[in-house]
XYZ file of C-alpha atoms in Angstrom:
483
model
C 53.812 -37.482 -20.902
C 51.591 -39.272 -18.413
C 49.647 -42.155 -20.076
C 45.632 -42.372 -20.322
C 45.631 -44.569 -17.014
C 46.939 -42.085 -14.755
C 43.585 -40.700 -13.958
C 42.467 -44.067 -13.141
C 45.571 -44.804 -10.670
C 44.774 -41.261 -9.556
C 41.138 -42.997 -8.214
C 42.423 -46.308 -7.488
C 44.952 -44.880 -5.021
C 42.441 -42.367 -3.103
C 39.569 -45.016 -2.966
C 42.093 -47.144 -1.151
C 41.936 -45.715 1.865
C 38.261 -43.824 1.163
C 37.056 -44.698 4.563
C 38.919 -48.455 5.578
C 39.646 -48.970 8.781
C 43.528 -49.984 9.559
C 44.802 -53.551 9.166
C 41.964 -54.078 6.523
C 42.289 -55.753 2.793
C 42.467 -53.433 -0.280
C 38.845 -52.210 -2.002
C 37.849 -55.021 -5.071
C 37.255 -54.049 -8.445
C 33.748 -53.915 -8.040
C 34.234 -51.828 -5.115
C 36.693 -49.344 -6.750
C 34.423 -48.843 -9.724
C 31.443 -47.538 -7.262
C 33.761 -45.271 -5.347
C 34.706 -43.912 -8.957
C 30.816 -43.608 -9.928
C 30.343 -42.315 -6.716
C 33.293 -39.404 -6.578
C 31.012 -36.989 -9.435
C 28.085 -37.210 -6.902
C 30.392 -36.558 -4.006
C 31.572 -33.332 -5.706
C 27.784 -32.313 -6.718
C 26.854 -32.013 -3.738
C 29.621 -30.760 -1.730
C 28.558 -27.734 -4.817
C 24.626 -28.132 -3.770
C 25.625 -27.468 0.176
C 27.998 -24.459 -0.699
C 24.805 -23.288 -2.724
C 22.790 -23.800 0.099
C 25.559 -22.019 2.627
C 25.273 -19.008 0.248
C 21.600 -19.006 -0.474
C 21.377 -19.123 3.612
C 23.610 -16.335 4.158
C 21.897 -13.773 1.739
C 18.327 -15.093 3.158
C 20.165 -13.686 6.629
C 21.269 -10.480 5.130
C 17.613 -9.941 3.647
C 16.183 -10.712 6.662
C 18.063 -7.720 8.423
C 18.125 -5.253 5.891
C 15.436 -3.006 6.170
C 13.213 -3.045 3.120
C 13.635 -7.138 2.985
C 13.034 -8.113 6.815
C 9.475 -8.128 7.306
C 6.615 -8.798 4.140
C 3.530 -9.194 6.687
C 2.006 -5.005 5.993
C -1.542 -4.875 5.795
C -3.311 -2.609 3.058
C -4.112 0.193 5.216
C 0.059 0.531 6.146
C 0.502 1.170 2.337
C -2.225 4.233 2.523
C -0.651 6.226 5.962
C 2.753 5.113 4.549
C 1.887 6.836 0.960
C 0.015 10.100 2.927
C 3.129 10.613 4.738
C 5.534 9.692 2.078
C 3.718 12.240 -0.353
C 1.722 14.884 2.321
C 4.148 16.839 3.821
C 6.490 20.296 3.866
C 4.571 20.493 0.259
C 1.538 21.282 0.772
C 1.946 23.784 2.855
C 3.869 26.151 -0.565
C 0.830 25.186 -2.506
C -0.904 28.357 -1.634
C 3.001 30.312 -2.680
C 2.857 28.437 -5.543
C -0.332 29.242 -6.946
C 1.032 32.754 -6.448
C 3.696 32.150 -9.051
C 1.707 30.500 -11.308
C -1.277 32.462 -11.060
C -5.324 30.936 -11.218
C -5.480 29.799 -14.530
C -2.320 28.001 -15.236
C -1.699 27.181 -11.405
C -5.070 25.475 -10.873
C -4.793 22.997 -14.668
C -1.571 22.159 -12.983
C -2.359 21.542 -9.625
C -5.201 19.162 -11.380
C -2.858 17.646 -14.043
C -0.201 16.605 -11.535
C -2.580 15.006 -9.284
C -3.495 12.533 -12.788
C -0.334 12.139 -14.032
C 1.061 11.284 -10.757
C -1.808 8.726 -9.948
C -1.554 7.113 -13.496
C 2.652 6.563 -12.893
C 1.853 5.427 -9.490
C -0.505 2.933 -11.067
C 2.423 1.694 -13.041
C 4.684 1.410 -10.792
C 2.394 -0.846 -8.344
C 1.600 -3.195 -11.581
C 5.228 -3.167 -12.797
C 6.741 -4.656 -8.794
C 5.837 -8.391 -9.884
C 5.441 -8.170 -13.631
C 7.851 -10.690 -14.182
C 6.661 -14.192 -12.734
C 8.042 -15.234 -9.286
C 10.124 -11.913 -8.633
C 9.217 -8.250 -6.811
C 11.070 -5.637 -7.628
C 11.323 -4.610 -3.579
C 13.693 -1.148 -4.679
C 13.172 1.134 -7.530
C 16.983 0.565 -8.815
C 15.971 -3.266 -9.050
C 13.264 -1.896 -11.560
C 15.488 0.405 -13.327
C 17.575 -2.633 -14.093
C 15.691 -4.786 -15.042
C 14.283 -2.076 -17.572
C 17.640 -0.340 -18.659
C 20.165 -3.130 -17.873
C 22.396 -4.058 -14.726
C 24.824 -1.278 -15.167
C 23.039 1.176 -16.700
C 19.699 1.270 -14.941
C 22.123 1.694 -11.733
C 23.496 5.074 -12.972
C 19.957 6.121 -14.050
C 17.980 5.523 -11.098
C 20.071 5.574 -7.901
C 21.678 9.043 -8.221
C 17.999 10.375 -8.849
C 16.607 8.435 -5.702
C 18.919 9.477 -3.588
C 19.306 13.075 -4.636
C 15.426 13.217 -3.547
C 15.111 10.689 -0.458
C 18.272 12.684 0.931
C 17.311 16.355 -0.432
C 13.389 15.992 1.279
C 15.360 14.631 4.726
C 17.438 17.687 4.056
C 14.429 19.985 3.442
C 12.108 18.205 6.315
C 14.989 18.942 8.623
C 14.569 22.756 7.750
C 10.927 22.471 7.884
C 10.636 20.474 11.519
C 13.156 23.443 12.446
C 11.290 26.139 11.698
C 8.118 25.248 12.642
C 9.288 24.384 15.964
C 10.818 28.104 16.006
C 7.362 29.125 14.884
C 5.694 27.366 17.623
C 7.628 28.630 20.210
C 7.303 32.400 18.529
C 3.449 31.667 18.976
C 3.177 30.570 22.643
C 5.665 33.004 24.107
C 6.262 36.179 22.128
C 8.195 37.497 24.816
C 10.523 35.224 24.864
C 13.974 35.797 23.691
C 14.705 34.971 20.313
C 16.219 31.270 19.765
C 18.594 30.644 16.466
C 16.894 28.205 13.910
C 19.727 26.344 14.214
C 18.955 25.014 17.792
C 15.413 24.236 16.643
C 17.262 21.836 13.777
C 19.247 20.548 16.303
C 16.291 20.014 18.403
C 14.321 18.091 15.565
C 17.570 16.001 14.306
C 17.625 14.713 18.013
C 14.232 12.850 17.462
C 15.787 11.159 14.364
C 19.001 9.882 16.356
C 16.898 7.164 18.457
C 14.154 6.795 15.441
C 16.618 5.713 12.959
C 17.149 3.047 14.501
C 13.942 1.288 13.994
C 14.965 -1.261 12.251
C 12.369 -1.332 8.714
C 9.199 -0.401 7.433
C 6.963 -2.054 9.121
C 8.759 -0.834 13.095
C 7.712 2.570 12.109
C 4.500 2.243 11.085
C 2.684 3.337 14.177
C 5.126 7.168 13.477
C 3.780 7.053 9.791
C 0.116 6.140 10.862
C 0.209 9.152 13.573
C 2.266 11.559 10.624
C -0.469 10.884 8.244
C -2.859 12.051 10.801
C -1.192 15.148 11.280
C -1.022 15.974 7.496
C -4.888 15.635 7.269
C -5.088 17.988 10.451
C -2.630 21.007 9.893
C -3.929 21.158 6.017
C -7.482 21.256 7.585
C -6.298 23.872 9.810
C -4.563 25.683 7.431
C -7.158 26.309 4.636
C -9.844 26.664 7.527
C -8.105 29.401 9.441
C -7.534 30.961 5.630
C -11.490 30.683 5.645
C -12.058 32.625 9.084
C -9.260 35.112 8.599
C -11.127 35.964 5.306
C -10.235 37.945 2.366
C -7.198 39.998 3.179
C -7.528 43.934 2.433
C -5.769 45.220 -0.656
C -5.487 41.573 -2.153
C -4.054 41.106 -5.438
C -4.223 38.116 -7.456
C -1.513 39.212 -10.012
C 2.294 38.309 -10.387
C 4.053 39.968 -7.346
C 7.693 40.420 -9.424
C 7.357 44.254 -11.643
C 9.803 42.319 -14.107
C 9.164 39.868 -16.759
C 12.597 37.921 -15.844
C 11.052 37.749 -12.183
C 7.829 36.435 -12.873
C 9.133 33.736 -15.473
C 11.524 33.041 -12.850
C 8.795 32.711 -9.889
C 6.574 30.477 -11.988
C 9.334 27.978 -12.586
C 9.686 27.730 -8.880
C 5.977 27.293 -8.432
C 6.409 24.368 -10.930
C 9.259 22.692 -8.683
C 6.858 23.720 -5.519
C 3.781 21.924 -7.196
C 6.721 18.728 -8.297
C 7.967 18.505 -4.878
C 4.021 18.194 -3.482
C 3.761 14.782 -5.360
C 7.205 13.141 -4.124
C 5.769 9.744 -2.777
C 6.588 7.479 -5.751
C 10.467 7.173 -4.834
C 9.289 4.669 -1.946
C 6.560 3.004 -3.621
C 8.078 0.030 -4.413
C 9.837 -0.510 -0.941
C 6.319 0.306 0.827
C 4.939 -2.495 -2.016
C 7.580 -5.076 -0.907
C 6.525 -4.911 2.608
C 3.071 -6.669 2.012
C 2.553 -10.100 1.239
C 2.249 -12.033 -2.255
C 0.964 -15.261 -3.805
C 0.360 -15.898 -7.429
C -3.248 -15.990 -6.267
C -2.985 -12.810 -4.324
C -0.468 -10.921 -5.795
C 0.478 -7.638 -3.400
C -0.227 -5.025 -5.976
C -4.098 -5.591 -4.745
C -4.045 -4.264 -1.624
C -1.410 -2.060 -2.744
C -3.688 -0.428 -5.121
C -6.429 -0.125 -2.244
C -4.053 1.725 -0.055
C -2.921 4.244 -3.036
C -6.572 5.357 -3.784
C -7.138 5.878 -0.096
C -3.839 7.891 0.079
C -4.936 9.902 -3.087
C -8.446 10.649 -1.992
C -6.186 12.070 1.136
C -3.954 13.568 -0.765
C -7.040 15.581 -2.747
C -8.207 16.636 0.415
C -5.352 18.294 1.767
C -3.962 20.207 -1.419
C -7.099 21.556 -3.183
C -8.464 23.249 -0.746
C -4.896 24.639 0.827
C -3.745 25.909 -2.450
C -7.045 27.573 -3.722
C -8.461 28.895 -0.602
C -5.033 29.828 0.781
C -4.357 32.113 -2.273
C -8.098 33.307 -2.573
C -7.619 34.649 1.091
C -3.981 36.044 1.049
C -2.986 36.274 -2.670
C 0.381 37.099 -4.311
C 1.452 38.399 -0.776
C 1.462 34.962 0.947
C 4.731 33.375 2.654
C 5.983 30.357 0.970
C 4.820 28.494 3.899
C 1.018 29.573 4.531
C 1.319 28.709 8.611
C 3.329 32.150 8.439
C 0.809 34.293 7.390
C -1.692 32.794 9.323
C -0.946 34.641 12.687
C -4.564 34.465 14.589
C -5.854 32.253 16.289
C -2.188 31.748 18.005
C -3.175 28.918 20.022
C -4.863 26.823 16.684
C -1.480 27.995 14.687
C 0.847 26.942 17.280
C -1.059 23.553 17.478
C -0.966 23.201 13.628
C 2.676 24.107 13.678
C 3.377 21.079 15.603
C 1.382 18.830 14.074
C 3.616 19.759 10.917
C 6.792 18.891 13.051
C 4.947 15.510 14.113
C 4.323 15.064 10.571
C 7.792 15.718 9.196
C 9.465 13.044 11.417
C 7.393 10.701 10.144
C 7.891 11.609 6.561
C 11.925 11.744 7.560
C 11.427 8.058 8.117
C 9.859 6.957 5.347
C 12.293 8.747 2.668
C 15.603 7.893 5.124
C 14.583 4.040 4.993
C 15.267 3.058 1.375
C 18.511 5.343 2.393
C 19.652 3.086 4.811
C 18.618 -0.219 2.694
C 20.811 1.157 -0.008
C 24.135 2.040 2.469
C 23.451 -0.729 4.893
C 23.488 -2.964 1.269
C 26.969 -1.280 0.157
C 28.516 -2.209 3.219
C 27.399 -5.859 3.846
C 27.128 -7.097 0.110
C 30.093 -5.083 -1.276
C 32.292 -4.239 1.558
C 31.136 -7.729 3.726
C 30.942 -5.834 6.997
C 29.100 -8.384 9.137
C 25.720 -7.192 9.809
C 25.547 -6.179 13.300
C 23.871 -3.558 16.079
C 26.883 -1.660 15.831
C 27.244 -1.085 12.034
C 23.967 0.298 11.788
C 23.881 2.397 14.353
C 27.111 4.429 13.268
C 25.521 3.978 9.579
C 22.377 5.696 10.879
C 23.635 8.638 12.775
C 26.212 9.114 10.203
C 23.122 9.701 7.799
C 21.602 12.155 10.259
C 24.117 14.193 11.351
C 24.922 14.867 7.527
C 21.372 15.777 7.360
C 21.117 17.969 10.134
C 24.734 19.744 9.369
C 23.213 20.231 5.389
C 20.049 21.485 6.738
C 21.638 24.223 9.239
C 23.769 25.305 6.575
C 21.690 26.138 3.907
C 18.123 27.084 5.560
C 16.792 28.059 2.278
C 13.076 26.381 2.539
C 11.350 27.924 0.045
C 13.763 27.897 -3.224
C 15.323 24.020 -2.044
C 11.400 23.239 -2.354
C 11.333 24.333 -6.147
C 14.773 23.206 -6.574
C 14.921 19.671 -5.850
C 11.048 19.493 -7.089
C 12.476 20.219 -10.417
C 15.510 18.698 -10.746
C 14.839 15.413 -9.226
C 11.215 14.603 -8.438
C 10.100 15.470 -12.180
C 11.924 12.465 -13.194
C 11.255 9.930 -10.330
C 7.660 10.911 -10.280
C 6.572 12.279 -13.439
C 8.109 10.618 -16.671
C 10.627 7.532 -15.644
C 8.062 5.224 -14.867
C 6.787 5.713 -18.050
C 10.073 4.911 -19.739
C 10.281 1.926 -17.729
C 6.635 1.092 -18.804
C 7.697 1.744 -22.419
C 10.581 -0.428 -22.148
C 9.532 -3.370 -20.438
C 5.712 -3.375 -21.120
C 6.192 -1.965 -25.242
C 2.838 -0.835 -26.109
C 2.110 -0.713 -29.434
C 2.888 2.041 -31.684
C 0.954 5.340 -31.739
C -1.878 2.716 -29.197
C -3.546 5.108 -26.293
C -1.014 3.659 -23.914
C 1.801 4.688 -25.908
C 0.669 8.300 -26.822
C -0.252 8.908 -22.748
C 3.468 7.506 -21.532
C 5.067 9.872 -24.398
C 2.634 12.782 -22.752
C 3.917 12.447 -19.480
C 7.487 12.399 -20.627
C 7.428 15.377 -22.617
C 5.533 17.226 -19.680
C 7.963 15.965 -17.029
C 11.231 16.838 -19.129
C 9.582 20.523 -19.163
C 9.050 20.327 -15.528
C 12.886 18.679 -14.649
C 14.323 21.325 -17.171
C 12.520 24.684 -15.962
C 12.021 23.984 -12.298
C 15.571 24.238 -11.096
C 16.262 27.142 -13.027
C 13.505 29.328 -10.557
C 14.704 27.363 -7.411
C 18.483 28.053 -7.878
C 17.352 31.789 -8.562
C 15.621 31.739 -5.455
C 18.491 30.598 -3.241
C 20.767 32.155 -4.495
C 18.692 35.780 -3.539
C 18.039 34.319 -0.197
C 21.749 33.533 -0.101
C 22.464 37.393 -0.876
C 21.734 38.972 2.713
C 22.385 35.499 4.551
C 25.067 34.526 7.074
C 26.308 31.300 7.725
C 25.034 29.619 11.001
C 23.840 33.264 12.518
């Protein structure tokens, strides 16, 4: 057994030779005994410099990832970020989904949604820095810190990314067809051009945009998509206007059958879901803008919602209720479609739609890359590099595009993933996460309104899907792959 003075001989011998010069005398006692004092401190901060090493390194990897690299957005980039985020391939079904839902019902929802999704965006902007000196920057962050490390992992992240990756999907299909449309409209003699060359055609633009590298790098696309969205939804209800009334109109459910109409109005619920998609990037948008305790981000933040609301109002209302007024239960599920006349104002609106949807690609693909470009430096350590994102990137958008040509189904993937993913992202988990972290009191105003919402949204998540998977699977029926 070695005796208590071994540790001391241990010290004696290594302080010997701590930094003497050859040919010198041996340390003194006095000398030893601050070499031994000094040793602890030694270690400490050979400790504090790998701490600083580390803390250095993941202040690198923030700075590249996308959602992390730049926090200097103004208030305005929050409202055309938000218009495009939420304005898009939805709001063009609006008038198809008033169809299914018919005036009474389809009109309180229409109104409802637009409240319930403004009060959840509300909470989501207040809950990014509730907790002093952090921002949640990504909704998973949130969910964790509101359901637990694990846990609010597996609740949030498959949800986000079923919907950031299912409206890419869906946008694909949309910048597809309305680039077939276009084309239709300016040369009708033309020969007829498979709508999967137009996908191809509209995934192109996304293999050199991906590549910007964050929010902030594609904020001049998302300031010129949101300008679209306010243009082709102004087109679209005002061409309604001069095309007029359409003969024979009928206002009533276009399926003979009880099973079909139940059917069609739970699509038009995941149609009307899928319209108000914007809040699965509203924390990554959020963590682009600058905070202070004394100027806390959710200000401006706020400002930028309200503006991108107000938008918002402007370009559904008046496309879902004059759209159906005009056409009724006989309108496509995409109103550009019936609008035929005048060609040259419908082939202009057609590509202000494709304009629009690669700038709404961007917005929902960027919190796709944070999250893979994040798996593969954090977890995997690939060294973050040029290379590694550009194979991530393309990888992303070829899936997209192959998805997209596969399953064309615009109409029924609309009320589909509105349903079965949006519902919950937009409509009743922020309210759970405002429940858990916030706790309202018992049976308070606060508490009754979040319960509300959750009950609502769990109808809308639950009965949504069932219409949209009804619908693609009949437009599946006389459908051949990649004809």
């Amino acid at each position: 057994m070695p005796d208590a003075g071994d540790g001391k001989n241990v010290v004696n011998n290594a302080v010997t030779t701590y930094n003497r010069p050859m040919g010198t005398q041996a340390l003194s006692e006095d000398e030893k005994s601050y070499a031994a004092a000094s040793a602890p401190s030694d270690a400490n901060s050979q400790v504090e410099k790998l701490a600083a090493e580390k803390t250095a390194e993941q202040k690198a990897i923030d700075d590249w990832l996308p959602i992390t690299s730049s926090r200097n957005a103004k208030w305005w980039y929050s409202a055309f970020h938000n218009v495009t985020a939420m304005v898009g391939a939805g709001v063009l079904s609006l008038p198809s989904a008033m169809a299914g839902l018919g005036w009474g019902p389809g009109v309180v929802i229409l109104i409802l949604s637009w409240i319930i999704t403004l009060y959840t965006l509300w909470q989501m902007v207040e809950m990014h820095e509730m907790v002093p000196g952090k921002r949640f920057d990504r909704y998973h962050e949130l969910g964790q810190y509101a359901f637990g490390e694990k846990l609010g992992l597996y609740i949030v992240v498959p949800q986000q990314l079923i919907v950031e990756v299912g409206v890419d999907i869906v946008y694909m299909v949309t910048g597809g067809k309305s680039l077939q449309k276009f084309h239709q409209t300016v040369c009708p003699d033309c020969k007829d051009i498979k709508l999967t060359y137009f996908i191809m055609i509209f995934a192109s633009v996304h293999f050199v945009l991906s590549h910007l590298p964050n929010f902030n790098s594609i904020s001049g696309v998302s300031l010129a998509a949101a300008v679209m969205s306010l243009t082709y939804s102004t087109i679209a209800w005002s061409a309604s206007v001069h095309k007029g009334v359409q003969p024979n109109v009928e206002y009533g459910y276009k399926s003979k059958s009880t099973s079909g109409t139940v059917f069609n109005f739970f699509n038009a619920l995941g149609d009307v879901a899928f319209a108000y998609a914007g809040h699965n990037v509203v924390l990554e948008i959020q963590a682009t803008i600058p905070s202070t305790p004394e100027k806390p981000s959710k200000g401006p933040m706020w400002k930028g919602v309200m503006v991108a609301y107000f938008v918002v109002a402007l370009c559904y209302f008046p496309v879902a209720l004059i759209g159906y007024r005009m056409f009724g239960n006989s309108v496509e599920d995409n109103i550009l479609i019936s609008l035929e006349k005048p060609a040259w104002l419908i082939a202009a609106a057609n590509m202000f739609v494709v304009i629009h949807v690669i700038g709404s690609y961007q917005i929902y693909a960027m919190p796709v890359f944070d999250m893979l470009e994040t798996l593969l430096v954090k977890k995997l350590h690939f060294k973050p590099s040029i290379l590694l994102r550009f194979i991530t990137r393309n990888t992303y958008v070829a899936f997209t595009m192959f998805v997209a040509i596969t399953f064309p189904f615009f109409g029924g993937l609309l009320g589909f993933f509105g349903g079965f993913a949006f519902a919950p992202t937009t409509y009743f988990l922020p309210c759970v996460m405002w429940l858990a972290i916030v706790k309202p009191k018992r049976f308070s105003l606060s508490w009754f309104t979040n319960w509300v919402c959750i009950v609502l949204g769990l109808l809308l998540m639950t009965l949504a899907p069932i219409g949209g998977l009804r619908n693609i699977i009949l437009s599946a029926k006389d459908y051949k792959f990649y004809n």
